[in-house]
């Protein structure tokens, strides 16, 4: 059964904005790689696009925002709302990008492919605001046409765009002192989970268990979450979420990971082949293979488990080995239990420099290269995962071959290509010491001369660093604010399964102002979260705790709000389909049984429902299902029926103190007060929802229970439970109460509140 006919509270959907994290006014060198948009000025006398702070019609006045404490507006929020969206993006961006008419100028703006492009654009404008000619800012003189400007005069003194640029120039000379914007008004009308509900949600998500009584009664979420993050299930969650990103579990099958090792370099790689007994040999092979396949993810887990700076995931001068992969690599390592394949420790492979996960053999082979690709794919992945920058979005125009001069190297000289290659190729050069098989094999001839030299974004790698090129690259990356942003973004995805919001660019859309407001609130939250992350010495655990305590995790409903407020709040809160792994743990935690078929967990078995319910195999299926299709919906319905069939009688056979589902009711009890009390407990146990006596939800479930019990008590269906539902010590149901409880449990297990988080 499903509550599709029940009017349920609206669950708010949660996503988080990818935003700049450290926005300091200062100068910066211009960079490359930007999306071109059509210029939309006011040359025809018609009103331009309306943005926040503008009034309807031409000549809208600049309206300063007062988000900060005591009416103070942070500079970045002012730039985003009053300068970038309504002025620069419309009047300047169309030409001043790497593919625009002004691509050869020194004033180039960043597109949304860059991880913190708002921050970067603010710095570009700040440089030109602080550059003076005869006491006036070049940022104003150029568009006014008072100094050389290829586009001529595009604004006039006193018009809306001028006023906005002038206000920005003034701010660049006198930066605000606001520590943060004040967004408290944004959360008006929003209902939040209390501490007990938050703890329940977090423990089920992160530890795969229900919270203890002490955790529910406590008010120190930090301490409770610290404890949760010492449990092994939490690290299993990390394994799942980081494999969703890295997909290195593709090497778990057979000897796929062992086969990546060059036996000339690692002569002991297949030491298990000498074992005579076939079963023992295969078991040893699997332990070796798992150790190599999982070393990338185990390194990330190790950094988080030890609460070391998260930067170490790309700067660590070691890898992780278990007792069996250590033998394959031929390295010495100390293990508490040399027979435990799940124990991983730090190790250094002789003759190979390490740079965290980036130099592991599985990372290199999951993102391979070719003689023509020349590590560009690896470079793009590096940018995406560790700098929050999607290099495939740095240009949006299709390449026109008729405009290319093929007599010259287009990746070096054709602006249609250099928009991306200027960014990608230097980092590709930093991978020069690893070949197409992921082996450390420094090139004798140096890097290709028909590509930009190794480095990153204008910083060229010195030749004496080429031998440890990845160490040079990752050390610089760990100091980049975009690394912080990428870490924050991944922590949000771990907890919510949602993608971050993007700054809305179409000011003509009906919900533009609402979308902009939602974006800037999330932007501020990300910025403050990033600062806390840095202050905590890059503690990933700090990110988890701050997100769980935040409005973005705890929001679950809103009052009677206007359509505009609905649009603003549409992406607040969490709502994602649980993965097969998470749903399996939730079933066990809340009902006390595992959904099995012939002794196999059907949600975790690839031959059963793992892939059909949206799981991945890290090879051909690499993206998890976000919304259920008809097949997944059928699986969920089957789960609710089969689990309720087994869990209900099983729970009744347990001592009252050990029951999860029915601690307040016994079979055969039919009085309304007892049944309603049992239903109230089930709502909390299965759905985390609290209802008072007489609530409509309780009455709906009671009506279901009562109708079924009345129908069954007529003796039409016999006294015995269905064969598949019988358990030791309980097979009869003469009053038809157990089967009535099965119906209620099934009703709740099939509810979206159970299947989603």
XYZ file of C-alpha atoms in Angstrom:
757
model
C 0.000 0.000 0.000
C 1.055 3.572 -0.546
C -0.016 6.883 0.870
C -0.427 8.349 -2.605
C -4.011 9.262 -1.738
C -2.923 11.053 1.420
C -2.199 14.783 1.417
C 1.367 14.777 2.694
C 3.526 17.716 3.767
C 5.717 19.058 1.001
C 9.277 17.779 1.315
C 11.803 20.407 0.361
C 14.436 19.417 -2.157
C 18.023 20.165 -1.224
C 20.867 21.233 -3.436
C 23.894 23.323 -2.690
C 25.521 26.061 -4.626
C 29.040 25.819 -5.906
C 30.362 29.191 -4.812
C 33.597 31.121 -4.338
C 34.886 30.663 -0.825
C 37.481 33.321 -0.274
C 36.575 36.646 -1.847
C 39.220 39.196 -0.969
C 39.476 42.451 -2.851
C 42.818 42.517 -4.556
C 44.582 42.304 -7.908
C 44.963 39.229 -10.041
C 46.358 38.279 -13.401
C 43.811 37.741 -16.176
C 43.220 34.108 -17.065
C 41.759 32.117 -19.944
C 38.652 30.148 -20.729
C 35.244 31.758 -20.853
C 31.769 31.305 -22.227
C 30.514 33.916 -24.689
C 27.029 35.372 -24.297
C 25.268 37.816 -26.582
C 25.717 41.378 -25.437
C 22.468 42.896 -24.202
C 22.999 46.585 -23.647
C 20.640 49.573 -23.869
C 21.924 50.993 -27.155
C 18.459 50.693 -28.765
C 16.842 52.630 -26.000
C 14.970 49.608 -24.764
C 15.244 48.406 -21.186
C 17.926 45.848 -20.503
C 17.440 42.703 -18.488
C 16.063 43.262 -15.056
C 18.268 42.023 -12.241
C 18.108 42.186 -8.447
C 18.240 45.776 -7.326
C 16.841 47.142 -10.595
C 13.451 48.683 -11.096
C 11.223 47.986 -14.081
C 11.949 49.939 -17.221
C 15.023 51.773 -18.496
C 17.220 53.712 -16.170
C 16.429 51.643 -13.097
C 18.137 53.009 -10.033
C 20.878 51.208 -8.193
C 19.443 49.869 -4.953
C 22.039 48.838 -2.415
C 21.204 45.658 -0.544
C 21.397 45.426 3.207
C 21.923 41.758 3.934
C 24.627 42.125 6.509
C 24.408 42.926 10.210
C 23.528 46.560 10.922
C 22.715 47.146 7.272
C 26.203 46.162 6.081
C 26.472 44.551 2.647
C 29.446 42.212 2.045
C 31.434 43.151 -1.046
C 30.991 39.823 -2.769
C 27.211 39.889 -2.316
C 27.107 43.464 -3.632
C 29.162 42.431 -6.643
C 27.015 39.415 -7.386
C 23.666 41.153 -7.072
C 24.292 44.731 -8.078
C 27.232 44.532 -10.461
C 27.738 41.157 -12.087
C 24.194 40.056 -12.911
C 22.560 43.324 -14.012
C 25.604 45.121 -15.424
C 28.819 43.307 -16.312
C 27.330 40.062 -17.574
C 24.986 41.913 -19.895
C 27.211 44.780 -21.004
C 30.770 43.383 -20.935
C 30.803 39.607 -20.854
C 29.657 39.028 -24.427
C 32.912 40.471 -25.799
C 35.339 40.149 -22.903
C 35.767 36.404 -22.870
C 38.276 34.082 -24.481
C 36.056 33.553 -27.525
C 34.590 37.031 -27.778
C 35.553 40.032 -29.860
C 37.804 41.300 -27.047
C 39.599 37.984 -26.528
C 42.985 39.610 -27.122
C 42.461 42.250 -24.448
C 43.758 42.021 -20.906
C 40.215 42.264 -19.525
C 38.869 38.705 -19.724
C 36.012 37.302 -17.683
C 35.324 33.773 -16.515
C 32.346 31.595 -17.371
C 30.484 29.157 -15.143
C 32.750 26.242 -15.998
C 35.216 27.613 -13.459
C 34.718 26.432 -9.928
C 34.643 29.868 -8.330
C 34.040 32.077 -11.297
C 32.197 34.730 -9.294
C 35.281 35.149 -7.113
C 37.568 35.231 -10.147
C 35.465 37.806 -11.983
C 35.294 39.996 -8.918
C 39.077 39.985 -8.737
C 39.396 40.845 -12.437
C 37.082 43.825 -12.020
C 38.864 44.869 -8.847
C 42.170 45.111 -10.695
C 40.686 47.445 -13.270
C 38.794 49.389 -10.611
C 42.066 50.032 -8.784
C 44.008 50.884 -11.948
C 43.865 54.671 -12.416
C 44.478 57.117 -15.227
C 44.444 60.753 -14.236
C 42.852 59.712 -10.978
C 39.949 57.838 -12.559
C 39.393 54.085 -12.670
C 40.064 52.341 -15.979
C 36.982 50.216 -15.277
C 34.917 53.363 -15.899
C 37.046 55.075 -18.534
C 37.008 52.145 -20.956
C 33.238 51.627 -21.336
C 32.741 55.401 -21.370
C 35.077 55.541 -24.376
C 37.399 58.060 -22.742
C 40.411 55.828 -23.330
C 41.020 53.328 -26.107
C 38.244 50.738 -26.125
C 37.578 48.463 -29.090
C 33.884 48.494 -28.374
C 33.749 52.262 -28.171
C 31.458 53.963 -25.686
C 28.937 51.412 -24.437
C 27.669 53.315 -21.392
C 27.052 56.942 -20.538
C 27.815 58.706 -17.313
C 24.864 58.495 -14.968
C 23.114 55.546 -16.582
C 22.324 52.380 -14.644
C 25.398 50.370 -15.644
C 27.688 53.314 -14.959
C 26.206 53.817 -11.508
C 26.765 50.166 -10.680
C 30.360 50.171 -11.879
C 30.995 53.424 -10.049
C 29.614 51.922 -6.834
C 31.920 48.946 -7.292
C 34.924 51.228 -7.839
C 34.085 53.066 -4.613
C 33.869 49.758 -2.757
C 37.206 48.588 -4.137
C 38.768 51.644 -2.540
C 36.851 51.245 0.730
C 36.028 47.553 1.217
C 33.203 46.707 3.585
C 33.934 45.172 6.958
C 31.028 42.727 6.911
C 32.023 39.280 8.136
C 29.011 37.659 6.496
C 25.629 38.408 5.021
C 22.576 38.076 7.229
C 20.155 35.648 5.595
C 17.939 34.930 8.584
C 14.892 36.317 6.820
C 15.290 33.713 4.084
C 14.399 30.940 6.525
C 11.145 32.470 7.682
C 8.220 30.075 7.208
C 10.601 27.080 7.116
C 10.120 24.181 9.538
C 13.223 22.369 10.752
C 13.912 18.957 12.246
C 14.544 19.067 15.972
C 17.714 17.581 17.472
C 16.228 14.101 17.866
C 14.925 14.040 14.293
C 18.210 15.390 12.988
C 20.158 12.762 14.898
C 17.914 10.013 13.573
C 18.354 11.206 10.011
C 22.124 11.521 10.362
C 22.724 8.178 12.085
C 20.634 6.303 9.525
C 22.432 8.031 6.675
C 25.987 7.928 7.984
C 26.053 4.910 10.284
C 23.212 2.789 8.949
C 21.592 2.486 12.362
C 18.944 4.049 14.538
C 20.146 6.535 17.147
C 20.571 5.438 20.730
C 18.343 6.758 23.507
C 21.217 8.891 24.767
C 21.753 10.387 21.305
C 18.068 11.207 20.996
C 17.959 12.802 24.427
C 21.162 14.813 24.029
C 21.537 18.283 22.582
C 25.217 18.122 21.607
C 25.076 17.181 17.938
C 28.817 17.732 17.487
C 29.744 15.143 20.108
C 27.184 12.653 18.832
C 28.375 13.038 15.246
C 32.002 12.690 16.330
C 31.052 9.300 17.719
C 29.162 8.325 14.556
C 32.233 9.125 12.479
C 34.280 6.503 14.327
C 31.974 3.667 13.240
C 32.885 1.331 10.396
C 29.572 1.833 8.616
C 30.435 5.501 8.238
C 33.579 4.478 6.398
C 31.554 2.109 4.268
C 29.461 5.144 3.314
C 32.663 6.943 2.399
C 33.696 3.973 0.272
C 30.414 4.159 -1.609
C 30.372 7.915 -2.085
C 34.001 8.186 -3.173
C 33.641 5.265 -5.530
C 30.622 7.039 -7.008
C 33.119 9.796 -7.804
C 36.306 7.902 -8.690
C 34.782 4.611 -9.962
C 37.921 2.642 -9.086
C 35.833 -0.342 -7.964
C 35.850 -1.361 -11.617
C 39.105 -3.174 -10.742
C 37.579 -5.320 -7.990
C 36.707 -8.169 -10.337
C 39.053 -11.164 -10.579
C 42.656 -10.026 -10.943
C 41.851 -6.750 -12.742
C 43.836 -4.638 -10.279
C 46.774 -7.058 -10.052
C 46.987 -7.044 -13.841
C 47.733 -3.317 -13.721
C 51.113 -3.959 -12.102
C 54.150 -4.357 -14.311
C 55.833 -7.600 -13.263
C 59.201 -6.210 -14.374
C 58.801 -3.562 -11.682
C 56.887 -5.713 -9.196
C 58.153 -9.290 -9.718
C 56.164 -10.491 -6.715
C 52.860 -9.139 -8.031
C 51.411 -12.594 -8.685
C 53.019 -14.478 -5.843
C 49.741 -16.283 -5.267
C 50.154 -18.197 -8.536
C 52.579 -20.508 -6.729
C 49.844 -21.729 -4.342
C 48.888 -25.264 -5.328
C 45.384 -25.434 -3.900
C 43.032 -23.730 -6.356
C 40.554 -22.406 -3.809
C 43.327 -21.067 -1.601
C 45.058 -19.528 -4.617
C 41.887 -17.746 -5.731
C 41.209 -16.527 -2.210
C 44.734 -15.103 -1.957
C 44.396 -13.505 -5.394
C 41.174 -11.817 -4.321
C 42.818 -10.403 -1.186
C 45.689 -8.998 -3.219
C 43.393 -7.635 -5.885
C 41.075 -5.981 -3.389
C 44.032 -4.346 -1.665
C 45.266 -2.779 -4.905
C 41.802 -1.880 -6.214
C 40.806 -0.118 -3.017
C 44.034 1.719 -2.167
C 42.769 4.964 -3.726
C 39.608 5.085 -1.641
C 41.342 3.668 1.427
C 43.744 6.607 1.352
C 40.850 9.079 1.477
C 39.220 7.124 4.304
C 42.539 7.006 6.170
C 42.905 10.794 6.015
C 39.348 11.277 7.299
C 39.598 8.519 9.920
C 42.738 10.101 11.359
C 41.176 13.563 11.030
C 44.197 14.794 9.109
C 44.054 17.816 6.792
C 41.898 16.847 3.835
C 44.554 18.280 1.535
C 46.505 15.104 2.263
C 44.300 13.150 -0.135
C 46.348 14.708 -2.953
C 49.607 15.539 -1.154
C 50.270 12.327 0.826
C 53.767 10.941 0.221
C 52.449 7.401 0.662
C 49.804 4.980 -0.541
C 47.731 2.425 1.383
C 48.318 -1.346 1.350
C 46.767 -4.356 3.043
C 48.951 -7.340 4.072
C 48.457 -8.975 0.692
C 48.947 -6.010 -1.648
C 52.067 -5.196 0.387
C 53.507 -8.574 -0.647
C 52.584 -7.917 -4.270
C 54.311 -4.522 -4.192
C 57.261 -5.954 -2.265
C 57.075 -3.300 0.453
C 57.607 -3.603 4.183
C 54.677 -2.565 6.364
C 53.590 -3.191 9.932
C 50.186 -4.794 10.436
C 48.345 -5.516 13.654
C 46.955 -8.637 11.980
C 48.895 -9.828 8.910
C 45.978 -12.091 7.975
C 43.322 -9.353 7.879
C 42.630 -8.187 4.295
C 40.612 -5.242 5.656
C 43.578 -3.709 7.488
C 45.264 -0.974 5.464
C 48.393 0.934 6.491
C 50.620 3.570 4.971
C 53.442 2.446 2.697
C 55.860 3.962 0.233
C 56.642 2.184 -3.007
C 60.395 2.392 -3.659
C 61.415 4.510 -6.607
C 57.998 6.137 -7.058
C 57.043 9.596 -5.795
C 53.571 9.718 -4.286
C 50.963 12.459 -4.526
C 48.012 10.972 -2.696
C 45.225 9.389 -4.699
C 46.372 10.957 -7.965
C 49.424 8.701 -8.320
C 47.730 5.421 -7.423
C 47.735 2.823 -10.161
C 43.944 2.543 -10.088
C 43.395 6.296 -10.523
C 45.837 6.433 -13.420
C 44.196 3.481 -15.150
C 40.606 4.513 -14.447
C 41.428 7.699 -16.315
C 43.844 6.470 -18.974
C 45.737 8.311 -21.662
C 46.872 7.652 -25.230
C 49.668 8.862 -27.486
C 47.358 11.516 -28.926
C 45.392 12.386 -25.780
C 48.629 13.032 -23.886
C 47.111 13.088 -20.389
C 44.448 15.641 -21.289
C 41.721 13.352 -19.977
C 43.592 13.002 -16.700
C 43.984 16.769 -16.576
C 40.254 17.313 -17.058
C 39.412 14.847 -14.289
C 41.963 16.484 -11.996
C 40.336 19.880 -12.566
C 36.830 18.506 -12.033
C 37.486 16.507 -8.856
C 40.026 18.683 -7.077
C 39.461 22.202 -8.417
C 35.709 22.122 -9.055
C 36.283 23.227 -12.646
C 34.608 21.556 -15.622
C 36.972 22.123 -18.525
C 34.344 20.849 -20.970
C 32.269 23.923 -20.121
C 35.003 26.487 -20.621
C 33.794 26.963 -24.190
C 30.271 26.603 -25.481
C 30.558 27.430 -29.131
C 30.960 24.647 -31.717
C 34.268 24.730 -33.537
C 34.097 26.169 -37.055
C 36.842 24.448 -39.084
C 36.581 27.051 -41.843
C 37.895 29.620 -39.374
C 40.940 27.568 -38.396
C 44.421 27.910 -39.816
C 45.443 24.261 -40.020
C 48.974 25.192 -41.051
C 49.632 25.991 -37.399
C 49.080 23.881 -34.275
C 45.464 24.735 -33.344
C 45.844 23.767 -29.678
C 48.506 26.463 -29.397
C 47.296 29.126 -31.810
C 43.613 28.729 -32.687
C 41.419 30.649 -30.247
C 38.640 28.099 -30.793
C 40.936 25.497 -29.232
C 43.141 27.459 -26.890
C 40.144 28.449 -24.775
C 40.370 24.955 -23.283
C 43.861 23.784 -24.154
C 45.545 26.738 -22.470
C 44.009 25.433 -19.261
C 44.155 21.672 -19.825
C 47.545 21.165 -21.439
C 49.884 22.473 -18.717
C 48.293 20.180 -16.128
C 48.454 17.342 -18.641
C 52.201 17.959 -18.715
C 52.349 17.483 -14.959
C 51.277 13.854 -15.542
C 54.256 13.354 -17.859
C 55.995 10.795 -15.619
C 53.135 8.263 -15.759
C 52.564 6.279 -18.927
C 49.430 4.872 -20.518
C 49.499 1.905 -18.092
C 49.728 4.130 -15.044
C 53.362 3.197 -14.421
C 55.872 5.674 -13.083
C 58.069 5.965 -16.171
C 59.715 9.395 -16.554
C 60.151 10.455 -20.171
C 63.746 10.587 -21.371
C 62.953 13.224 -23.979
C 61.043 15.598 -21.753
C 57.541 16.866 -22.451
C 56.124 17.538 -25.910
C 57.343 20.786 -27.448
C 54.104 21.250 -29.418
C 52.168 21.645 -26.156
C 52.352 24.282 -23.473
C 54.983 23.409 -20.854
C 53.914 21.682 -17.608
C 52.366 23.949 -15.008
C 48.976 25.323 -14.087
C 47.185 28.498 -15.209
C 50.168 30.619 -16.076
C 52.500 29.170 -13.429
C 55.144 27.176 -15.278
C 56.717 24.228 -13.512
C 60.471 24.750 -13.012
C 62.586 22.159 -14.756
C 64.123 20.943 -11.498
C 60.625 19.904 -10.344
C 59.873 17.727 -13.366
C 61.055 14.588 -11.624
C 58.303 15.040 -9.011
C 55.854 16.877 -11.212
C 52.704 15.627 -9.471
C 54.020 16.667 -6.082
C 54.570 20.158 -7.474
C 51.059 20.257 -8.954
C 49.170 18.861 -5.963
C 51.007 21.077 -3.490
C 49.834 24.139 -5.408
C 46.346 22.695 -5.801
C 45.993 22.132 -2.059
C 46.569 25.875 -1.559
C 43.937 26.871 -4.134
C 40.552 28.111 -2.807
C 38.910 25.951 -5.451
C 40.183 22.826 -3.689
C 38.230 23.948 -0.634
C 35.176 24.508 -2.789
C 35.458 21.048 -4.358
C 35.720 19.452 -0.902
C 32.690 21.348 0.365
C 30.737 20.378 -2.727
C 31.531 16.693 -2.289
C 30.586 16.740 1.383
C 27.211 18.187 0.427
C 26.686 15.547 -2.216
C 27.601 12.849 0.278
C 24.888 14.012 2.645
C 22.239 15.140 0.181
C 22.845 13.464 -3.164
C 22.078 16.832 -4.780
C 23.998 18.958 -7.243
C 24.807 22.540 -6.264
C 22.748 25.384 -7.663
C 24.123 27.559 -10.442
C 23.916 31.303 -10.661
C 20.868 31.960 -12.872
C 21.798 33.717 -16.099
C 18.469 34.170 -17.867
C 17.016 37.301 -16.343
C 13.884 36.961 -18.454
C 12.671 33.799 -16.710
C 9.670 34.354 -14.497
C 11.332 33.020 -11.353
C 14.659 34.764 -11.906
C 14.626 36.842 -8.725
C 13.578 33.851 -6.606
C 16.274 31.675 -8.174
C 18.858 34.390 -7.632
C 17.864 34.759 -3.993
C 18.147 31.005 -3.426
C 21.551 30.984 -5.110
C 23.034 33.829 -3.119
C 21.880 32.339 0.200
C 23.498 29.024 -0.661
C 26.553 30.907 -1.911
C 26.953 32.573 1.475
C 26.507 29.292 3.304
C 29.172 27.644 1.178
C 31.551 30.539 1.710
C 31.203 30.432 5.486
C 31.442 26.649 5.491
C 34.652 26.838 3.492
C 36.149 29.302 5.948
C 35.289 26.993 8.856
C 36.833 24.104 6.925
C 40.107 25.984 6.508
C 40.084 27.162 10.130
C 39.653 23.535 11.273
C 42.868 22.622 9.436
C 40.856 21.102 6.593
C 38.923 18.649 8.750
C 36.429 16.778 6.584
C 34.601 15.770 9.740
C 34.023 19.450 10.420
C 32.273 19.748 7.074
C 29.989 16.828 7.884
C 29.010 18.274 11.255
C 28.360 21.764 9.946
C 26.200 20.484 7.104
C 24.126 18.261 9.386
C 23.470 21.200 11.717
C 22.620 23.544 8.871
C 19.207 24.675 7.589
C 20.034 22.954 4.313
C 20.006 19.537 5.991
C 17.365 20.107 8.644
C 14.640 21.891 6.644
C 11.697 19.599 5.978
C 8.613 21.719 5.327
C 7.287 25.230 4.915
C 4.157 27.002 5.953
C 1.559 28.572 3.687
C 3.857 30.583 1.417
C 3.472 32.535 -1.796
C 4.483 31.089 -5.184
C 7.578 33.282 -5.142
C 8.595 31.915 -1.737
C 7.936 28.406 -2.990
C 10.384 29.065 -5.812
C 12.969 30.449 -3.381
C 12.666 27.437 -1.076
C 12.377 24.765 -3.771
C 15.948 23.530 -3.294
C 16.123 23.732 0.491
C 16.163 20.481 2.446
C 17.001 16.974 1.234
C 15.049 14.632 -1.002
C 16.938 11.897 -2.811
C 16.161 8.307 -3.609
C 18.131 6.094 -1.244
C 20.765 3.965 -2.923
C 20.352 0.181 -2.698
C 23.110 0.116 -0.089
C 21.547 2.851 2.036
C 18.056 1.353 1.753
C 19.367 -2.063 2.769
C 20.980 -0.623 5.895
C 17.844 1.351 6.692
C 15.668 -1.764 6.446
C 17.900 -3.629 8.881
C 18.171 -0.676 11.257
C 14.456 0.056 11.421
C 12.860 -3.405 11.126
C 15.547 -5.680 12.524
C 15.687 -7.966 9.474
C 17.495 -8.043 6.134
C 15.580 -8.338 2.885
C 16.892 -11.671 1.632
C 16.183 -14.329 -0.959
C 17.859 -17.706 -0.491
C 20.239 -16.171 1.994
C 21.287 -13.341 -0.360
C 20.702 -9.663 0.328
C 18.662 -8.857 -2.754
C 19.433 -5.122 -2.700
C 23.200 -5.700 -2.666
C 23.366 -8.552 -5.161
C 24.074 -7.578 -8.810
C 22.141 -10.652 -9.905
C 19.091 -9.487 -7.971
C 18.113 -5.829 -7.515
C 21.363 -3.867 -6.982
C 21.490 -2.547 -10.533
C 17.759 -2.601 -11.194
C 17.176 -0.335 -8.202
C 19.686 2.247 -9.356
C 23.039 0.946 -8.141
C 26.244 1.029 -10.173
C 28.861 -1.507 -11.218
C 31.594 1.135 -11.789
C 32.202 -0.221 -15.307
C 29.254 0.167 -17.662
C 26.792 1.616 -15.139
C 28.487 4.562 -13.480
C 25.653 6.931 -12.534
C 23.104 6.257 -9.828
C 19.423 6.597 -10.548
C 17.967 9.738 -9.010
C 14.278 9.140 -9.682
C 12.653 5.694 -9.715
C 11.428 4.217 -12.962
C 8.521 1.772 -13.167
C 10.781 -1.195 -12.449
C 12.322 0.419 -9.376
C 8.875 1.382 -8.114
C 7.821 -2.260 -8.436
C 10.897 -3.358 -6.498
C 10.053 -0.893 -3.726
C 6.493 -2.229 -3.568
C 7.779 -5.802 -3.410
C 10.208 -4.808 -0.675
C 7.471 -3.279 1.447
C 5.326 -6.412 1.163
C 8.068 -8.974 1.742
C 9.823 -7.117 4.553
C 6.591 -6.402 6.411
C 5.626 -10.062 6.002
C 8.790 -11.223 7.786
C 9.571 -8.301 10.077
C 6.168 -8.077 11.745
C 5.912 -11.618 13.203
C 9.671 -11.681 13.860
C 9.429 -8.565 16.003
C 6.533 -10.006 17.996
C 8.670 -13.044 18.928
C 11.320 -10.854 20.562
C 11.295 -9.795 24.205
C 9.444 -6.513 24.585
C 12.613 -4.633 25.504
C 14.275 -5.758 22.260
C 11.426 -4.978 19.880
C 11.902 -2.305 17.270
C 8.401 -2.197 15.809
C 5.967 -3.247 18.517
C 7.216 -2.471 22.022
C 3.774 -1.212 23.096
C 1.399 -3.794 21.600
C 0.859 -7.564 21.559
C -0.861 -9.842 19.020
C -4.561 -10.050 19.606
C -4.922 -6.571 21.089
C -7.613 -4.626 19.275
C -8.571 -1.759 21.562
C -8.273 1.533 19.694
C -6.016 3.316 22.186
C -3.402 0.528 22.125
C -3.486 0.269 18.345
C -3.132 4.041 17.933
C -0.174 4.058 20.337
C 1.449 1.319 18.275
C 0.879 3.293 15.092
C 2.398 6.418 16.662
C 5.520 4.435 17.488
C 5.719 3.002 13.951
C 5.595 6.475 12.440
C 8.647 7.439 14.483
C 10.472 4.138 14.054
C 10.023 3.843 10.305
C 9.543 7.411 9.078
C 10.957 9.622 11.837
C 7.639 11.478 12.028
C 6.061 12.637 15.288
C 2.287 12.905 15.624
C 0.042 13.745 18.559
C -3.082 11.825 19.486
C -5.885 12.498 17.049
C -3.627 13.625 14.202
C -5.041 12.881 10.763
C -2.009 10.720 9.923
C -2.643 8.473 12.909
C -6.320 8.207 12.010
C -5.597 7.231 8.397
C -3.259 4.455 9.465
C -5.703 3.338 12.163
C -8.500 3.196 9.595
C -6.329 0.937 7.451
C -5.501 -1.313 10.393
C -9.109 -1.497 11.550
C -10.615 -2.170 8.105
C -8.244 -5.062 7.498
C -8.690 -6.502 10.963
C -12.490 -6.345 10.667
C -12.409 -8.007 7.265
C -10.039 -10.755 8.403
C -11.766 -11.452 11.717
C -14.795 -12.775 9.844
C -12.840 -15.992 9.343
C -12.667 -15.739 5.572
C -8.892 -16.142 5.412
C -8.057 -18.736 8.052
C -6.021 -18.467 11.224
C -2.522 -19.144 9.924
C -0.079 -16.624 8.581
C 0.969 -17.059 4.953
C 3.751 -19.634 4.684
C 6.450 -17.132 3.753
C 5.524 -14.969 6.758
C 5.737 -17.641 9.428
C 8.646 -17.583 11.838
C 9.785 -19.897 14.585
C 7.385 -19.501 17.495
C 4.689 -17.638 15.598
C 2.590 -19.017 12.753
C -1.014 -18.452 13.889
C -2.985 -15.204 13.754
C -6.495 -16.057 14.946
C -7.510 -12.425 15.578
C -6.069 -11.197 12.281
C -4.096 -8.533 14.130
C -0.625 -9.576 12.957
C -1.712 -9.359 9.347
C -3.288 -5.983 10.051
C 0.036 -4.790 11.441
C 1.765 -6.176 8.342
C -0.468 -3.937 6.237
C 0.410 -0.847 8.265
C 4.131 -1.649 8.148
C 3.929 -2.224 4.383
C 2.038 1.056 4.036
C 4.887 2.915 5.718
C 7.744 1.035 4.055
C 6.382 1.987 0.633
C 6.037 5.645 1.582
C 8.301 8.169 -0.104
C 9.478 9.232 3.359
C 11.020 5.797 3.793
C 12.420 5.362 0.289
C 13.827 8.883 0.092
C 16.099 10.849 2.391
